[in-house]
Amino acid sequence: RIQKFFQSHMKKILAILLIATTNCASAQNLEKIRDVYFTEDINLSKYESLNTIINLAELKNNTINAYLGANYLLYCNISKDVFEKFSYFEKGKEIIEQAIKLEPDNIEIKFLRYINQINTPWFLNYKQNIKDDYQFITSNLHKVKNQKLKNKILQTIINYN
């Protein structure tokens, strides 16, 4: 009986194990990415470390891609070349906006857009979602399960409002 059960349900069991493994690996990658991204330093070493972690992540998801976009925006603060800054800005902004289109209810991605928009110079015209993102984030903060991320969001909201 047990053998027949496993034979008839093997595909389902394997799918469940694969999903569980994928979610665990993505969560570990995301934790490393958050740790580096939210350090206070803004320098080339931070950009390169984050870039390496993102590129080495075996299993990328939409949130990890949003951090890639945020990392491009981070690089704008480091680069000395104006044209390079603008190129990285456009690329980073596009990646974050695409991530939001794919997951409009993802609090972490909207938080990434929020913190980048509040820190973007006005002349780049990337501030249009600040109020809506703030409202969305504060209304849904109770849904954030990762305590470190929740604390970072709270700290940021308190500091910028």
JSON list of N, CA, C and O in Angstrom, two decimals, residues 67-107:
[
{"chain": "A", "resi": 67, "resn": "TYR", "atom": "N", "xyz": [16.30, 44.23, -6.13]},
{"chain": "A", "resi": 67, "resn": "TYR", "atom": "CA", "xyz": [17.55, 44.63, -5.48]},
{"chain": "A", "resi": 67, "resn": "TYR", "atom": "C", "xyz": [18.65, 44.89, -6.51]},
{"chain": "A", "resi": 67, "resn": "TYR", "atom": "O", "xyz": [19.49, 45.75, -6.32]},
{"chain": "A", "resi": 68, "resn": "LEU", "atom": "N", "xyz": [18.63, 44.16, -7.61]},
{"chain": "A", "resi": 68, "resn": "LEU", "atom": "CA", "xyz": [19.57, 44.43, -8.69]},
{"chain": "A", "resi": 68, "resn": "LEU", "atom": "C", "xyz": [19.35, 45.85, -9.21]},
{"chain": "A", "resi": 68, "resn": "LEU", "atom": "O", "xyz": [20.30, 46.62, -9.38]},
{"chain": "A", "resi": 69, "resn": "GLY", "atom": "N", "xyz": [18.09, 46.21, -9.44]},
{"chain": "A", "resi": 69, "resn": "GLY", "atom": "CA", "xyz": [17.77, 47.57, -9.87]},
{"chain": "A", "resi": 69, "resn": "GLY", "atom": "C", "xyz": [18.19, 48.60, -8.84]},
{"chain": "A", "resi": 69, "resn": "GLY", "atom": "O", "xyz": [18.77, 49.65, -9.17]},
{"chain": "A", "resi": 70, "resn": "ALA", "atom": "N", "xyz": [17.94, 48.32, -7.58]},
{"chain": "A", "resi": 70, "resn": "ALA", "atom": "CA", "xyz": [18.33, 49.24, -6.50]},
{"chain": "A", "resi": 70, "resn": "ALA", "atom": "C", "xyz": [19.85, 49.37, -6.44]},
{"chain": "A", "resi": 70, "resn": "ALA", "atom": "O", "xyz": [20.38, 50.45, -6.13]},
{"chain": "A", "resi": 71, "resn": "ASN", "atom": "N", "xyz": [20.56, 48.29, -6.75]},
{"chain": "A", "resi": 71, "resn": "ASN", "atom": "CA", "xyz": [22.01, 48.35, -6.74]},
{"chain": "A", "resi": 71, "resn": "ASN", "atom": "C", "xyz": [22.53, 49.24, -7.87]},
{"chain": "A", "resi": 71, "resn": "ASN", "atom": "O", "xyz": [23.50, 49.96, -7.70]},
{"chain": "A", "resi": 72, "resn": "TYR", "atom": "N", "xyz": [21.87, 49.20, -9.02]},
{"chain": "A", "resi": 72, "resn": "TYR", "atom": "CA", "xyz": [22.25, 50.13, -10.09]},
{"chain": "A", "resi": 72, "resn": "TYR", "atom": "C", "xyz": [22.05, 51.58, -9.65]},
{"chain": "A", "resi": 72, "resn": "TYR", "atom": "O", "xyz": [22.87, 52.44, -9.94]},
{"chain": "A", "resi": 73, "resn": "LEU", "atom": "N", "xyz": [20.96, 51.83, -8.94]},
{"chain": "A", "resi": 73, "resn": "LEU", "atom": "CA", "xyz": [20.72, 53.19, -8.44]},
{"chain": "A", "resi": 73, "resn": "LEU", "atom": "C", "xyz": [21.77, 53.57, -7.40]},
{"chain": "A", "resi": 73, "resn": "LEU", "atom": "O", "xyz": [22.19, 54.73, -7.33]},
{"chain": "A", "resi": 74, "resn": "LEU", "atom": "N", "xyz": [22.19, 52.60, -6.61]},
{"chain": "A", "resi": 74, "resn": "LEU", "atom": "CA", "xyz": [23.26, 52.84, -5.65]},
{"chain": "A", "resi": 74, "resn": "LEU", "atom": "C", "xyz": [24.55, 53.25, -6.36]},
{"chain": "A", "resi": 74, "resn": "LEU", "atom": "O", "xyz": [25.25, 54.16, -5.91]},
{"chain": "A", "resi": 75, "resn": "TYR", "atom": "N", "xyz": [24.82, 52.60, -7.47]},
{"chain": "A", "resi": 75, "resn": "TYR", "atom": "CA", "xyz": [26.04, 52.91, -8.22]},
{"chain": "A", "resi": 75, "resn": "TYR", "atom": "C", "xyz": [26.06, 54.36, -8.71]},
{"chain": "A", "resi": 75, "resn": "TYR", "atom": "O", "xyz": [27.13, 54.94, -8.86]},
{"chain": "A", "resi": 76, "resn": "CYS", "atom": "N", "xyz": [24.91, 54.94, -8.93]},
{"chain": "A", "resi": 76, "resn": "CYS", "atom": "CA", "xyz": [24.84, 56.34, -9.37]},
{"chain": "A", "resi": 76, "resn": "CYS", "atom": "C", "xyz": [25.52, 57.27, -8.36]},
{"chain": "A", "resi": 76, "resn": "CYS", "atom": "O", "xyz": [26.05, 58.31, -8.73]},
{"chain": "A", "resi": 77, "resn": "ASN", "atom": "N", "xyz": [25.50, 56.91, -7.09]},
{"chain": "A", "resi": 77, "resn": "ASN", "atom": "CA", "xyz": [26.13, 57.73, -6.05]},
{"chain": "A", "resi": 77, "resn": "ASN", "atom": "C", "xyz": [27.64, 57.60, -6.06]},
{"chain": "A", "resi": 77, "resn": "ASN", "atom": "O", "xyz": [28.33, 58.41, -5.45]},
{"chain": "A", "resi": 78, "resn": "ILE", "atom": "N", "xyz": [28.16, 56.59, -6.73]},
{"chain": "A", "resi": 78, "resn": "ILE", "atom": "CA", "xyz": [29.59, 56.30, -6.69]},
{"chain": "A", "resi": 78, "resn": "ILE", "atom": "C", "xyz": [30.29, 56.78, -7.96]},
{"chain": "A", "resi": 78, "resn": "ILE", "atom": "O", "xyz": [31.40, 57.30, -7.91]},
{"chain": "A", "resi": 79, "resn": "SER", "atom": "N", "xyz": [29.62, 56.60, -9.09]},
{"chain": "A", "resi": 79, "resn": "SER", "atom": "CA", "xyz": [30.22, 56.93, -10.38]},
{"chain": "A", "resi": 79, "resn": "SER", "atom": "C", "xyz": [30.54, 58.42, -10.49]},
{"chain": "A", "resi": 79, "resn": "SER", "atom": "O", "xyz": [29.80, 59.27, -10.01]},
{"chain": "A", "resi": 80, "resn": "LYS", "atom": "N", "xyz": [31.64, 58.71, -11.15]},
{"chain": "A", "resi": 80, "resn": "LYS", "atom": "CA", "xyz": [32.05, 60.10, -11.38]},
{"chain": "A", "resi": 80, "resn": "LYS", "atom": "C", "xyz": [31.56, 60.61, -12.74]},
{"chain": "A", "resi": 80, "resn": "LYS", "atom": "O", "xyz": [31.45, 61.80, -12.96]},
{"chain": "A", "resi": 81, "resn": "ASP", "atom": "N", "xyz": [31.28, 59.69, -13.65]},
{"chain": "A", "resi": 81, "resn": "ASP", "atom": "CA", "xyz": [30.89, 60.04, -15.02]},
{"chain": "A", "resi": 81, "resn": "ASP", "atom": "C", "xyz": [29.38, 60.31, -15.08]},
{"chain": "A", "resi": 81, "resn": "ASP", "atom": "O", "xyz": [28.57, 59.44, -14.75]},
{"chain": "A", "resi": 82, "resn": "VAL", "atom": "N", "xyz": [28.99, 61.50, -15.52]},
{"chain": "A", "resi": 82, "resn": "VAL", "atom": "CA", "xyz": [27.58, 61.90, -15.56]},
{"chain": "A", "resi": 82, "resn": "VAL", "atom": "C", "xyz": [26.77, 61.00, -16.48]},
{"chain": "A", "resi": 82, "resn": "VAL", "atom": "O", "xyz": [25.65, 60.59, -16.13]},
{"chain": "A", "resi": 83, "resn": "PHE", "atom": "N", "xyz": [27.30, 60.66, -17.63]},
{"chain": "A", "resi": 83, "resn": "PHE", "atom": "CA", "xyz": [26.57, 59.81, -18.57]},
{"chain": "A", "resi": 83, "resn": "PHE", "atom": "C", "xyz": [26.41, 58.39, -18.02]},
{"chain": "A", "resi": 83, "resn": "PHE", "atom": "O", "xyz": [25.36, 57.77, -18.20]},
{"chain": "A", "resi": 84, "resn": "GLU", "atom": "N", "xyz": [27.44, 57.90, -17.36]},
{"chain": "A", "resi": 84, "resn": "GLU", "atom": "CA", "xyz": [27.35, 56.59, -16.73]},
{"chain": "A", "resi": 84, "resn": "GLU", "atom": "C", "xyz": [26.32, 56.60, -15.61]},
{"chain": "A", "resi": 84, "resn": "GLU", "atom": "O", "xyz": [25.52, 55.67, -15.49]},
{"chain": "A", "resi": 85, "resn": "LYS", "atom": "N", "xyz": [26.32, 57.66, -14.81]},
{"chain": "A", "resi": 85, "resn": "LYS", "atom": "CA", "xyz": [25.33, 57.80, -13.73]},
{"chain": "A", "resi": 85, "resn": "LYS", "atom": "C", "xyz": [23.92, 57.71, -14.29]},
{"chain": "A", "resi": 85, "resn": "LYS", "atom": "O", "xyz": [23.08, 56.97, -13.77]},
{"chain": "A", "resi": 86, "resn": "PHE", "atom": "N", "xyz": [23.67, 58.48, -15.35]},
{"chain": "A", "resi": 86, "resn": "PHE", "atom": "CA", "xyz": [22.32, 58.52, -15.92]},
{"chain": "A", "resi": 86, "resn": "PHE", "atom": "C", "xyz": [21.95, 57.16, -16.51]},
{"chain": "A", "resi": 86, "resn": "PHE", "atom": "O", "xyz": [20.81, 56.70, -16.36]},
{"chain": "A", "resi": 87, "resn": "SER", "atom": "N", "xyz": [22.89, 56.50, -17.16]},
{"chain": "A", "resi": 87, "resn": "SER", "atom": "CA", "xyz": [22.64, 55.19, -17.73]},
{"chain": "A", "resi": 87, "resn": "SER", "atom": "C", "xyz": [22.27, 54.18, -16.64]},
{"chain": "A", "resi": 87, "resn": "SER", "atom": "O", "xyz": [21.30, 53.42, -16.78]},
{"chain": "A", "resi": 88, "resn": "TYR", "atom": "N", "xyz": [23.03, 54.16, -15.55]},
{"chain": "A", "resi": 88, "resn": "TYR", "atom": "CA", "xyz": [22.73, 53.26, -14.44]},
{"chain": "A", "resi": 88, "resn": "TYR", "atom": "C", "xyz": [21.41, 53.63, -13.76]},
{"chain": "A", "resi": 88, "resn": "TYR", "atom": "O", "xyz": [20.66, 52.75, -13.34]},
{"chain": "A", "resi": 89, "resn": "PHE", "atom": "N", "xyz": [21.13, 54.91, -13.67]},
{"chain": "A", "resi": 89, "resn": "PHE", "atom": "CA", "xyz": [19.87, 55.36, -13.09]},
{"chain": "A", "resi": 89, "resn": "PHE", "atom": "C", "xyz": [18.68, 54.82, -13.89]},
{"chain": "A", "resi": 89, "resn": "PHE", "atom": "O", "xyz": [17.75, 54.25, -13.32]},
{"chain": "A", "resi": 90, "resn": "GLU", "atom": "N", "xyz": [18.74, 55.00, -15.19]},
{"chain": "A", "resi": 90, "resn": "GLU", "atom": "CA", "xyz": [17.63, 54.54, -16.05]},
{"chain": "A", "resi": 90, "resn": "GLU", "atom": "C", "xyz": [17.47, 53.02, -15.96]},
{"chain": "A", "resi": 90, "resn": "GLU", "atom": "O", "xyz": [16.35, 52.52, -15.89]},
{"chain": "A", "resi": 91, "resn": "LYS", "atom": "N", "xyz": [18.58, 52.32, -15.98]},
{"chain": "A", "resi": 91, "resn": "LYS", "atom": "CA", "xyz": [18.54, 50.85, -15.91]},
{"chain": "A", "resi": 91, "resn": "LYS", "atom": "C", "xyz": [17.95, 50.39, -14.57]},
{"chain": "A", "resi": 91, "resn": "LYS", "atom": "O", "xyz": [17.09, 49.51, -14.53]},
{"chain": "A", "resi": 92, "resn": "GLY", "atom": "N", "xyz": [18.42, 50.97, -13.48]},
{"chain": "A", "resi": 92, "resn": "GLY", "atom": "CA", "xyz": [17.93, 50.59, -12.16]},
{"chain": "A", "resi": 92, "resn": "GLY", "atom": "C", "xyz": [16.46, 50.90, -11.97]},
{"chain": "A", "resi": 92, "resn": "GLY", "atom": "O", "xyz": [15.69, 50.08, -11.47]},
{"chain": "A", "resi": 93, "resn": "LYS", "atom": "N", "xyz": [16.07, 52.08, -12.40]},
{"chain": "A", "resi": 93, "resn": "LYS", "atom": "CA", "xyz": [14.67, 52.50, -12.31]},
{"chain": "A", "resi": 93, "resn": "LYS", "atom": "C", "xyz": [13.78, 51.55, -13.10]},
{"chain": "A", "resi": 93, "resn": "LYS", "atom": "O", "xyz": [12.73, 51.12, -12.62]},
{"chain": "A", "resi": 94, "resn": "GLU", "atom": "N", "xyz": [14.21, 51.20, -14.30]},
{"chain": "A", "resi": 94, "resn": "GLU", "atom": "CA", "xyz": [13.42, 50.30, -15.15]},
{"chain": "A", "resi": 94, "resn": "GLU", "atom": "C", "xyz": [13.25, 48.93, -14.51]},
{"chain": "A", "resi": 94, "resn": "GLU", "atom": "O", "xyz": [12.16, 48.35, -14.54]},
{"chain": "A", "resi": 95, "resn": "ILE", "atom": "N", "xyz": [14.30, 48.40, -13.91]},
{"chain": "A", "resi": 95, "resn": "ILE", "atom": "CA", "xyz": [14.23, 47.08, -13.27]},
{"chain": "A", "resi": 95, "resn": "ILE", "atom": "C", "xyz": [13.26, 47.12, -12.08]},
{"chain": "A", "resi": 95, "resn": "ILE", "atom": "O", "xyz": [12.44, 46.22, -11.91]},
{"chain": "A", "resi": 96, "resn": "ILE", "atom": "N", "xyz": [13.34, 48.16, -11.26]},
{"chain": "A", "resi": 96, "resn": "ILE", "atom": "CA", "xyz": [12.44, 48.26, -10.11]},
{"chain": "A", "resi": 96, "resn": "ILE", "atom": "C", "xyz": [11.00, 48.41, -10.58]},
{"chain": "A", "resi": 96, "resn": "ILE", "atom": "O", "xyz": [10.09, 47.75, -10.04]},
{"chain": "A", "resi": 97, "resn": "GLU", "atom": "N", "xyz": [10.76, 49.25, -11.56]},
{"chain": "A", "resi": 97, "resn": "GLU", "atom": "CA", "xyz": [9.39, 49.44, -12.06]},
{"chain": "A", "resi": 97, "resn": "GLU", "atom": "C", "xyz": [8.83, 48.15, -12.65]},
{"chain": "A", "resi": 97, "resn": "GLU", "atom": "O", "xyz": [7.66, 47.84, -12.45]},
{"chain": "A", "resi": 98, "resn": "GLN", "atom": "N", "xyz": [9.67, 47.40, -13.35]},
{"chain": "A", "resi": 98, "resn": "GLN", "atom": "CA", "xyz": [9.23, 46.12, -13.91]},
{"chain": "A", "resi": 98, "resn": "GLN", "atom": "C", "xyz": [8.89, 45.14, -12.79]},
{"chain": "A", "resi": 98, "resn": "GLN", "atom": "O", "xyz": [7.90, 44.41, -12.87]},
{"chain": "A", "resi": 99, "resn": "ALA", "atom": "N", "xyz": [9.69, 45.13, -11.75]},
{"chain": "A", "resi": 99, "resn": "ALA", "atom": "CA", "xyz": [9.42, 44.24, -10.60]},
{"chain": "A", "resi": 99, "resn": "ALA", "atom": "C", "xyz": [8.08, 44.59, -9.96]},
{"chain": "A", "resi": 99, "resn": "ALA", "atom": "O", "xyz": [7.32, 43.70, -9.57]},
{"chain": "A", "resi": 100, "resn": "ILE", "atom": "N", "xyz": [7.78, 45.87, -9.87]},
{"chain": "A", "resi": 100, "resn": "ILE", "atom": "CA", "xyz": [6.50, 46.29, -9.29]},
{"chain": "A", "resi": 100, "resn": "ILE", "atom": "C", "xyz": [5.34, 45.91, -10.19]},
{"chain": "A", "resi": 100, "resn": "ILE", "atom": "O", "xyz": [4.28, 45.50, -9.70]},
{"chain": "A", "resi": 101, "resn": "LYS", "atom": "N", "xyz": [5.52, 46.01, -11.50]},
{"chain": "A", "resi": 101, "resn": "LYS", "atom": "CA", "xyz": [4.47, 45.59, -12.42]},
{"chain": "A", "resi": 101, "resn": "LYS", "atom": "C", "xyz": [4.16, 44.10, -12.25]},
{"chain": "A", "resi": 101, "resn": "LYS", "atom": "O", "xyz": [3.02, 43.68, -12.32]},
{"chain": "A", "resi": 102, "resn": "LEU", "atom": "N", "xyz": [5.23, 43.30, -12.04]},
{"chain": "A", "resi": 102, "resn": "LEU", "atom": "CA", "xyz": [5.04, 41.86, -11.87]},
{"chain": "A", "resi": 102, "resn": "LEU", "atom": "C", "xyz": [4.41, 41.51, -10.53]},
{"chain": "A", "resi": 102, "resn": "LEU", "atom": "O", "xyz": [3.69, 40.52, -10.42]},
{"chain": "A", "resi": 103, "resn": "GLU", "atom": "N", "xyz": [4.73, 42.29, -9.49]},
{"chain": "A", "resi": 103, "resn": "GLU", "atom": "CA", "xyz": [4.21, 42.03, -8.14]},
{"chain": "A", "resi": 103, "resn": "GLU", "atom": "C", "xyz": [3.79, 43.35, -7.48]},
{"chain": "A", "resi": 103, "resn": "GLU", "atom": "O", "xyz": [4.50, 43.86, -6.61]},
{"chain": "A", "resi": 104, "resn": "PRO", "atom": "N", "xyz": [2.65, 43.89, -7.87]},
{"chain": "A", "resi": 104, "resn": "PRO", "atom": "CA", "xyz": [2.24, 45.19, -7.34]},
{"chain": "A", "resi": 104, "resn": "PRO", "atom": "C", "xyz": [1.95, 45.21, -5.84]},
{"chain": "A", "resi": 104, "resn": "PRO", "atom": "O", "xyz": [1.92, 46.29, -5.24]},
{"chain": "A", "resi": 105, "resn": "ASP", "atom": "N", "xyz": [1.78, 44.06, -5.23]},
{"chain": "A", "resi": 105, "resn": "ASP", "atom": "CA", "xyz": [1.50, 44.00, -3.80]},
{"chain": "A", "resi": 105, "resn": "ASP", "atom": "C", "xyz": [2.70, 43.57, -2.97]},
{"chain": "A", "resi": 105, "resn": "ASP", "atom": "O", "xyz": [2.56, 43.24, -1.80]},
{"chain": "A", "resi": 106, "resn": "ASN", "atom": "N", "xyz": [3.88, 43.59, -3.55]},
{"chain": "A", "resi": 106, "resn": "ASN", "atom": "CA", "xyz": [5.10, 43.20, -2.84]},
{"chain": "A", "resi": 106, "resn": "ASN", "atom": "C", "xyz": [5.62, 44.40, -2.05]},
{"chain": "A", "resi": 106, "resn": "ASN", "atom": "O", "xyz": [6.11, 45.38, -2.62]},
{"chain": "A", "resi": 107, "resn": "ILE", "atom": "N", "xyz": [5.50, 44.33, -0.75]},
{"chain": "A", "resi": 107, "resn": "ILE", "atom": "CA", "xyz": [5.88, 45.44, 0.14]},
{"chain": "A", "resi": 107, "resn": "ILE", "atom": "C", "xyz": [7.37, 45.75, 0.03]},
{"chain": "A", "resi": 107, "resn": "ILE", "atom": "O", "xyz": [7.77, 46.92, -0.01]}
]
